[in-house]
Structures are given as C-alpha cells and as structure tokens.
Amino acid sequence: MTSRKRSSKKKTSPQSSSGNLWTNEEIVPKEEFEVEQEEKEATSPTYLKTLREFYRVPSWVVFRVPVHGESVEDPPEGFFTCYKDFLTCCRMWFPIPEAIVCVLDRFELSISQLNVAPLQNFLGVLILSYELGMELSPDDFEGIWSTRKASIDYSYRMAPKRHMSIIQRHTSNAKGWFEHFFYVRIDGASVEENCLPLFRGK
C-alpha cells in the first residue's frame, strides 16, 4: 500500500512538486502509481514487471519474487529485501548511491531495516546536496539523525535531532508499507560497485 489512503476510484488527482527543498515541499515527485484495491499479490511477477516499467528500473537489476516460507528478515543469499513503497513512495533508484550505503553502514543497518520516512529523508537530503554541489559524508548524516527502534519488528526509524529537520512533510505514517516486499540481487547493478563490500543484505 502507498502512504496515502485510497478511495475506491482508480485514479488520483495529480499534484504539483517544487524544486525549493528548503520550503515545506516534498523532495520526490507527487505522481502516484495507482494499484487496484483488490490487488493482493503485490509482489507477483506481473506486478514487479509493472513496477519496473513505471519506475524505469533497468532490466539488469534483478528482482526476485519471494516464495512460500521466505521472509523479510532473511532474504536469500546474495539478495536484499526491498519494499514496494521504496519505489512508489520514496522513488528509490538503482544503483543505490554510495552515500546511502555508507551511512547505513555507519548506523549498522541494512536498507530493509528502514521504514519509508527515513529513506525519503535520506534520499531527499542527498538530492538536495547534489543540487547545491555538496558532498555529504556519513558524519553529516549522523549529525542530522538518530536511530530509533520502530514498533514493527526488524524495523528502525530515523528521527531528526533537535533543530535539524531539513525535509518537511515526508511520509510519517505509511500504513502497510512492510506488507509487500520482494528481493533484489546484490551486485553492481543494484548497488554502486565500489561500495559493495559495505552493503548489508540483512
């Protein structure tokens, strides 16, 4: 499910986005990918194909549908867990940038342990740094956020430290984001190759 409550209509109204990231605007495009309410197999091969096409994920990034008995916490060897909302809400792209991999390593987390809001914040601040011509280090990220265990098992959220909130109006309560997941193969297509040794699959 996405971060917004859905009505029974099949289409949502398009919303505008702003390039000014210092205001109360989101840093990701507002265009939503509508999914039928009755669609329960959100990680079926057909659905993943649709996600790939809509979010322009390169064909060489390997997606894998979980089979019966596989879980979020224990992805197959050589894969990491990815949530549908990482694409639909956070607009995560591949390969995962080195800055994100390094900061996750600093916090000793895998990307699948993040909920939607902190990943939106990470990517938002990273995009902002690109626009300002800045290069952020793990120390910079650590100076902005602190780690907190979430109410959902295996999950963590990142809370801005006092007076350090940069990105406003992020998704703070993305209901059901953890219910639909799939696996992504860990290689140079999904993670920047020079930081593969730092990337935590779980």
C-alpha atoms as a PDB file:
ATOM      1  CA  MET A   1       0.000   0.000   0.000  1.00  0.00           C
ATOM      2  CA  THR A   2       1.154   3.558  -0.546  1.00  0.00           C
ATOM      3  CA  SER A   3       1.458   6.191   2.128  1.00  0.00           C
ATOM      4  CA  ARG A   4      -1.872   7.779   1.229  1.00  0.00           C
ATOM      5  CA  LYS A   5      -5.318   6.420   1.993  1.00  0.00           C
ATOM      6  CA  ARG A   6      -7.019   5.325  -1.205  1.00  0.00           C
ATOM      7  CA  SER A   7     -10.584   5.866  -2.273  1.00  0.00           C
ATOM      8  CA  SER A   8     -12.421   3.431  -4.492  1.00  0.00           C
ATOM      9  CA  LYS A   9     -11.539   5.476  -7.570  1.00  0.00           C
ATOM     10  CA  LYS A  10      -8.938   4.117  -9.909  1.00  0.00           C
ATOM     11  CA  LYS A  11      -7.070   7.389 -10.404  1.00  0.00           C
ATOM     12  CA  THR A  12      -5.758  10.028  -8.063  1.00  0.00           C
ATOM     13  CA  SER A  13      -5.509  13.715  -8.828  1.00  0.00           C
ATOM     14  CA  PRO A  14      -2.036  14.769  -9.941  1.00  0.00           C
ATOM     15  CA  GLN A  15      -0.187  17.048  -7.542  1.00  0.00           C
ATOM     16  CA  SER A  16       2.496  19.582  -8.266  1.00  0.00           C
ATOM     17  CA  SER A  17       6.032  19.434  -6.926  1.00  0.00           C
ATOM     18  CA  SER A  18       8.500  22.181  -6.127  1.00  0.00           C
ATOM     19  CA  GLY A  19      12.218  22.367  -6.632  1.00  0.00           C
ATOM     20  CA  ASN A  20      12.655  24.501  -3.497  1.00  0.00           C
ATOM     21  CA  LEU A  21      13.649  21.925  -0.915  1.00  0.00           C
ATOM     22  CA  TRP A  22      14.029  24.451   1.884  1.00  0.00           C
ATOM     23  CA  THR A  23      10.266  25.016   1.976  1.00  0.00           C
ATOM     24  CA  ASN A  24       7.576  22.635   3.171  1.00  0.00           C
ATOM     25  CA  GLU A  25       7.560  20.757  -0.122  1.00  0.00           C
ATOM     26  CA  GLU A  26       8.357  17.114  -0.650  1.00  0.00           C
ATOM     27  CA  ILE A  27      11.529  16.284  -2.496  1.00  0.00           C
ATOM     28  CA  VAL A  28      10.028  13.462  -4.557  1.00  0.00           C
ATOM     29  CA  PRO A  29       7.637  13.730  -7.497  1.00  0.00           C
ATOM     30  CA  LYS A  30       3.983  13.731  -6.438  1.00  0.00           C
ATOM     31  CA  GLU A  31       2.800  11.494  -9.252  1.00  0.00           C
ATOM     32  CA  GLU A  32       1.286   8.359  -7.727  1.00  0.00           C
ATOM     33  CA  PHE A  33       1.234   4.868  -9.151  1.00  0.00           C
ATOM     34  CA  GLU A  34      -2.320   3.613  -8.718  1.00  0.00           C
ATOM     35  CA  VAL A  35      -2.890  -0.007  -7.748  1.00  0.00           C
ATOM     36  CA  GLU A  36      -6.280  -1.682  -7.780  1.00  0.00           C
ATOM     37  CA  GLN A  37      -7.663  -2.136  -4.249  1.00  0.00           C
ATOM     38  CA  GLU A  38      -8.392  -5.778  -4.930  1.00  0.00           C
ATOM     39  CA  GLU A  39      -4.786  -6.456  -5.982  1.00  0.00           C
ATOM     40  CA  LYS A  40      -3.371  -8.545  -3.136  1.00  0.00           C
ATOM     41  CA  GLU A  41      -0.426 -10.204  -4.858  1.00  0.00           C
ATOM     42  CA  ALA A  42       1.630  -7.008  -4.863  1.00  0.00           C
ATOM     43  CA  THR A  43       4.843  -8.944  -5.389  1.00  0.00           C
ATOM     44  CA  SER A  44       3.683 -11.191  -8.193  1.00  0.00           C
ATOM     45  CA  PRO A  45       5.914 -11.376 -11.287  1.00  0.00           C
ATOM     46  CA  THR A  46       3.370  -9.331 -13.240  1.00  0.00           C
ATOM     47  CA  TYR A  47       3.247  -6.625 -10.595  1.00  0.00           C
ATOM     48  CA  LEU A  48       7.037  -6.416 -10.357  1.00  0.00           C
ATOM     49  CA  LYS A  49       7.200  -6.095 -14.129  1.00  0.00           C
ATOM     50  CA  THR A  50       4.768  -3.171 -13.907  1.00  0.00           C
ATOM     51  CA  LEU A  51       6.798  -1.541 -11.120  1.00  0.00           C
ATOM     52  CA  ARG A  52       9.964  -1.934 -13.164  1.00  0.00           C
ATOM     53  CA  GLU A  53       8.416  -0.338 -16.240  1.00  0.00           C
ATOM     54  CA  PHE A  54       6.674   2.509 -14.403  1.00  0.00           C
ATOM     55  CA  TYR A  55       9.729   3.489 -12.341  1.00  0.00           C
ATOM     56  CA  ARG A  56      12.173   2.781 -15.172  1.00  0.00           C
ATOM     57  CA  VAL A  57      14.259   0.264 -13.276  1.00  0.00           C
ATOM     58  CA  PRO A  58      16.924  -1.084 -15.661  1.00  0.00           C
ATOM     59  CA  SER A  59      16.391  -4.651 -16.826  1.00  0.00           C
ATOM     60  CA  TRP A  60      19.782  -5.701 -15.481  1.00  0.00           C
ATOM     61  CA  VAL A  61      18.628  -5.020 -11.892  1.00  0.00           C
ATOM     62  CA  VAL A  62      17.365  -8.465 -10.887  1.00  0.00           C
ATOM     63  CA  PHE A  63      14.082  -8.676  -8.950  1.00  0.00           C
ATOM     64  CA  ARG A  64      13.017 -11.934  -7.314  1.00  0.00           C
ATOM     65  CA  VAL A  65       9.558 -12.830  -6.025  1.00  0.00           C
ATOM     66  CA  PRO A  66       9.550 -14.393  -2.527  1.00  0.00           C
ATOM     67  CA  VAL A  67       8.391 -17.991  -2.344  1.00  0.00           C
ATOM     68  CA  HIS A  68       6.412 -19.594   0.446  1.00  0.00           C
ATOM     69  CA  GLY A  69       8.351 -19.608   3.700  1.00  0.00           C
ATOM     70  CA  GLU A  70      10.730 -16.768   2.785  1.00  0.00           C
ATOM     71  CA  SER A  71      10.650 -13.660   4.948  1.00  0.00           C
ATOM     72  CA  VAL A  72      11.624 -10.009   5.134  1.00  0.00           C
ATOM     73  CA  GLU A  73      14.237 -10.683   7.793  1.00  0.00           C
ATOM     74  CA  ASP A  74      16.035 -13.478   5.973  1.00  0.00           C
ATOM     75  CA  PRO A  75      16.498 -12.790   2.246  1.00  0.00           C
ATOM     76  CA  PRO A  76      18.163 -15.456   0.089  1.00  0.00           C
ATOM     77  CA  GLU A  77      21.938 -15.426  -0.147  1.00  0.00           C
ATOM     78  CA  GLY A  78      23.094 -12.668  -2.480  1.00  0.00           C
ATOM     79  CA  PHE A  79      19.828 -10.693  -2.283  1.00  0.00           C
ATOM     80  CA  PHE A  80      18.388  -7.931  -0.118  1.00  0.00           C
ATOM     81  CA  THR A  81      14.794  -7.200   0.827  1.00  0.00           C
ATOM     82  CA  CYS A  82      13.144  -4.262  -0.921  1.00  0.00           C
ATOM     83  CA  TYR A  83       9.666  -2.932  -0.182  1.00  0.00           C
ATOM     84  CA  LYS A  84       7.239  -1.834  -2.858  1.00  0.00           C
ATOM     85  CA  ASP A  85       6.915   1.546  -1.149  1.00  0.00           C
ATOM     86  CA  PHE A  86      10.644   2.166  -1.521  1.00  0.00           C
ATOM     87  CA  LEU A  87       9.831   2.673  -5.197  1.00  0.00           C
ATOM     88  CA  THR A  88       6.275   4.032  -5.044  1.00  0.00           C
ATOM     89  CA  CYS A  89       6.746   6.447  -2.104  1.00  0.00           C
ATOM     90  CA  CYS A  90      10.483   7.079  -1.877  1.00  0.00           C
ATOM     91  CA  ARG A  91      11.354   6.930  -5.587  1.00  0.00           C
ATOM     92  CA  MET A  92      14.465   4.956  -4.744  1.00  0.00           C
ATOM     93  CA  TRP A  93      16.723   4.429  -7.746  1.00  0.00           C
ATOM     94  CA  PHE A  94      19.375   1.923  -8.752  1.00  0.00           C
ATOM     95  CA  PRO A  95      22.191   1.536  -8.236  1.00  0.00           C
ATOM     96  CA  ILE A  96      21.756   2.590  -4.607  1.00  0.00           C
ATOM     97  CA  PRO A  97      24.096   5.582  -4.147  1.00  0.00           C
ATOM     98  CA  GLU A  98      27.372   5.213  -2.299  1.00  0.00           C
ATOM     99  CA  ALA A  99      26.361   7.915   0.209  1.00  0.00           C
ATOM    100  CA  ILE A 100      23.321   5.894   1.292  1.00  0.00           C
ATOM    101  CA  VAL A 101      25.317   2.672   1.555  1.00  0.00           C
ATOM    102  CA  CYS A 102      27.987   4.379   3.667  1.00  0.00           C
ATOM    103  CA  VAL A 103      25.525   5.986   6.057  1.00  0.00           C
ATOM    104  CA  LEU A 104      23.662   2.695   6.511  1.00  0.00           C
ATOM    105  CA  ASP A 105      26.985   1.053   7.286  1.00  0.00           C
ATOM    106  CA  ARG A 106      27.682   3.792   9.845  1.00  0.00           C
ATOM    107  CA  PHE A 107      24.343   3.109  11.555  1.00  0.00           C
ATOM    108  CA  GLU A 108      24.926  -0.659  11.193  1.00  0.00           C
ATOM    109  CA  LEU A 109      21.652  -1.152   9.343  1.00  0.00           C
ATOM    110  CA  SER A 110      20.545  -2.829   6.150  1.00  0.00           C
ATOM    111  CA  ILE A 111      18.319  -0.823   3.835  1.00  0.00           C
ATOM    112  CA  SER A 112      15.460  -3.253   4.508  1.00  0.00           C
ATOM    113  CA  GLN A 113      15.511  -2.249   8.189  1.00  0.00           C
ATOM    114  CA  LEU A 114      14.478   1.310   7.330  1.00  0.00           C
ATOM    115  CA  ASN A 115      10.866   2.313   7.159  1.00  0.00           C
ATOM    116  CA  VAL A 116       9.589   4.650   4.470  1.00  0.00           C
ATOM    117  CA  ALA A 117      10.073   8.032   6.184  1.00  0.00           C
ATOM    118  CA  PRO A 118      13.831   7.805   6.868  1.00  0.00           C
ATOM    119  CA  LEU A 119      14.564   6.567   3.364  1.00  0.00           C
ATOM    120  CA  GLN A 120      12.603   9.515   1.965  1.00  0.00           C
ATOM    121  CA  ASN A 121      14.666  11.801   4.181  1.00  0.00           C
ATOM    122  CA  PHE A 122      17.973  10.183   3.205  1.00  0.00           C
ATOM    123  CA  LEU A 123      17.220  10.441  -0.495  1.00  0.00           C
ATOM    124  CA  GLY A 124      15.797  13.945  -0.127  1.00  0.00           C
ATOM    125  CA  VAL A 125      18.866  15.309   1.625  1.00  0.00           C
ATOM    126  CA  LEU A 126      21.080  13.520  -0.888  1.00  0.00           C
ATOM    127  CA  ILE A 127      19.237  15.102  -3.826  1.00  0.00           C
ATOM    128  CA  LEU A 128      19.474  18.480  -2.121  1.00  0.00           C
ATOM    129  CA  SER A 129      23.234  18.038  -1.729  1.00  0.00           C
ATOM    130  CA  TYR A 130      23.505  17.242  -5.458  1.00  0.00           C
ATOM    131  CA  GLU A 131      21.621  20.435  -6.311  1.00  0.00           C
ATOM    132  CA  LEU A 132      23.848  22.504  -4.028  1.00  0.00           C
ATOM    133  CA  GLY A 133      27.050  20.861  -5.248  1.00  0.00           C
ATOM    134  CA  MET A 134      27.838  19.433  -1.822  1.00  0.00           C
ATOM    135  CA  GLU A 135      29.349  16.073  -0.945  1.00  0.00           C
ATOM    136  CA  LEU A 136      27.888  14.564   2.222  1.00  0.00           C
ATOM    137  CA  SER A 137      29.753  12.141   4.469  1.00  0.00           C
ATOM    138  CA  PRO A 138      28.346   9.623   6.969  1.00  0.00           C
ATOM    139  CA  ASP A 139      29.324  12.126   9.685  1.00  0.00           C
ATOM    140  CA  ASP A 140      26.957  14.670   8.137  1.00  0.00           C
ATOM    141  CA  PHE A 141      24.061  12.220   8.154  1.00  0.00           C
ATOM    142  CA  GLU A 142      24.873  11.091  11.686  1.00  0.00           C
ATOM    143  CA  GLY A 143      24.808  14.726  12.792  1.00  0.00           C
ATOM    144  CA  ILE A 144      21.274  15.124  11.466  1.00  0.00           C
ATOM    145  CA  TRP A 145      19.511  11.933  12.587  1.00  0.00           C
ATOM    146  CA  SER A 146      19.367   9.490  15.451  1.00  0.00           C
ATOM    147  CA  THR A 147      18.223   5.870  15.230  1.00  0.00           C
ATOM    148  CA  ARG A 148      15.107   4.616  16.994  1.00  0.00           C
ATOM    149  CA  LYS A 149      13.624   1.135  17.042  1.00  0.00           C
ATOM    150  CA  ALA A 150      10.229   1.094  15.372  1.00  0.00           C
ATOM    151  CA  SER A 151       7.142  -0.691  16.638  1.00  0.00           C
ATOM    152  CA  ILE A 152       7.427  -3.151  13.752  1.00  0.00           C
ATOM    153  CA  ASP A 153       9.877  -5.989  14.329  1.00  0.00           C
ATOM    154  CA  TYR A 154      13.149  -5.681  12.433  1.00  0.00           C
ATOM    155  CA  SER A 155      12.441  -2.060  11.509  1.00  0.00           C
ATOM    156  CA  TYR A 156      14.086   1.220  12.522  1.00  0.00           C
ATOM    157  CA  ARG A 157      13.153   4.818  12.017  1.00  0.00           C
ATOM    158  CA  MET A 158      15.413   7.838  11.896  1.00  0.00           C
ATOM    159  CA  ALA A 159      14.349  10.919  13.835  1.00  0.00           C
ATOM    160  CA  PRO A 160      15.909  14.326  13.124  1.00  0.00           C
ATOM    161  CA  LYS A 161      17.913  15.697  16.012  1.00  0.00           C
ATOM    162  CA  ARG A 162      16.805  18.936  17.628  1.00  0.00           C
ATOM    163  CA  HIS A 163      16.655  21.825  15.119  1.00  0.00           C
ATOM    164  CA  MET A 164      17.962  19.509  12.380  1.00  0.00           C
ATOM    165  CA  SER A 165      14.774  18.875  10.405  1.00  0.00           C
ATOM    166  CA  ILE A 166      15.556  19.687   6.765  1.00  0.00           C
ATOM    167  CA  ILE A 167      12.915  17.925   4.686  1.00  0.00           C
ATOM    168  CA  GLN A 168       9.336  18.676   5.708  1.00  0.00           C
ATOM    169  CA  ARG A 169       6.092  16.825   5.018  1.00  0.00           C
ATOM    170  CA  HIS A 170       7.655  13.437   4.469  1.00  0.00           C
ATOM    171  CA  THR A 171       5.607  10.269   4.875  1.00  0.00           C
ATOM    172  CA  SER A 172       5.351   9.853   8.637  1.00  0.00           C
ATOM    173  CA  ASN A 173       2.810   7.055   8.794  1.00  0.00           C
ATOM    174  CA  ALA A 174       2.906   4.882   5.692  1.00  0.00           C
ATOM    175  CA  LYS A 175       0.459   2.192   6.726  1.00  0.00           C
ATOM    176  CA  GLY A 176       1.118  -1.306   5.478  1.00  0.00           C
ATOM    177  CA  TRP A 177       4.422  -0.426   3.813  1.00  0.00           C
ATOM    178  CA  PHE A 178       6.055  -3.580   5.223  1.00  0.00           C
ATOM    179  CA  GLU A 179       3.449  -5.972   3.841  1.00  0.00           C
ATOM    180  CA  HIS A 180       4.615  -6.066   0.222  1.00  0.00           C
ATOM    181  CA  PHE A 181       8.231  -6.910  -0.396  1.00  0.00           C
ATOM    182  CA  PHE A 182      10.467  -8.599  -2.921  1.00  0.00           C
ATOM    183  CA  TYR A 183      14.154  -9.350  -3.255  1.00  0.00           C
ATOM    184  CA  VAL A 184      16.829  -7.586  -5.285  1.00  0.00           C
ATOM    185  CA  ARG A 185      20.106  -9.223  -6.250  1.00  0.00           C
ATOM    186  CA  ILE A 186      23.161  -7.577  -4.703  1.00  0.00           C
ATOM    187  CA  ASP A 187      25.561  -6.667  -7.494  1.00  0.00           C
ATOM    188  CA  GLY A 188      26.948  -3.679  -9.348  1.00  0.00           C
ATOM    189  CA  ALA A 189      23.576  -3.064 -10.992  1.00  0.00           C
ATOM    190  CA  SER A 190      21.654  -2.608  -7.732  1.00  0.00           C
ATOM    191  CA  VAL A 191      24.404  -1.103  -5.530  1.00  0.00           C
ATOM    192  CA  GLU A 192      27.248   1.196  -6.554  1.00  0.00           C
ATOM    193  CA  GLU A 193      30.053  -1.246  -7.232  1.00  0.00           C
ATOM    194  CA  ASN A 194      32.806   0.468  -5.264  1.00  0.00           C
ATOM    195  CA  CYS A 195      30.820   0.152  -2.017  1.00  0.00           C
ATOM    196  CA  LEU A 196      29.506  -3.406  -2.428  1.00  0.00           C
ATOM    197  CA  PRO A 197      31.692  -4.673   0.472  1.00  0.00           C
ATOM    198  CA  LEU A 198      29.900  -2.225   2.809  1.00  0.00           C
ATOM    199  CA  PHE A 199      26.376  -3.149   1.752  1.00  0.00           C
ATOM    200  CA  ARG A 200      24.419  -5.200   4.270  1.00  0.00           C
ATOM    201  CA  GLY A 201      21.961  -7.675   2.805  1.00  0.00           C
ATOM    202  CA  LYS A 202      20.326  -8.195   6.199  1.00  0.00           C
END
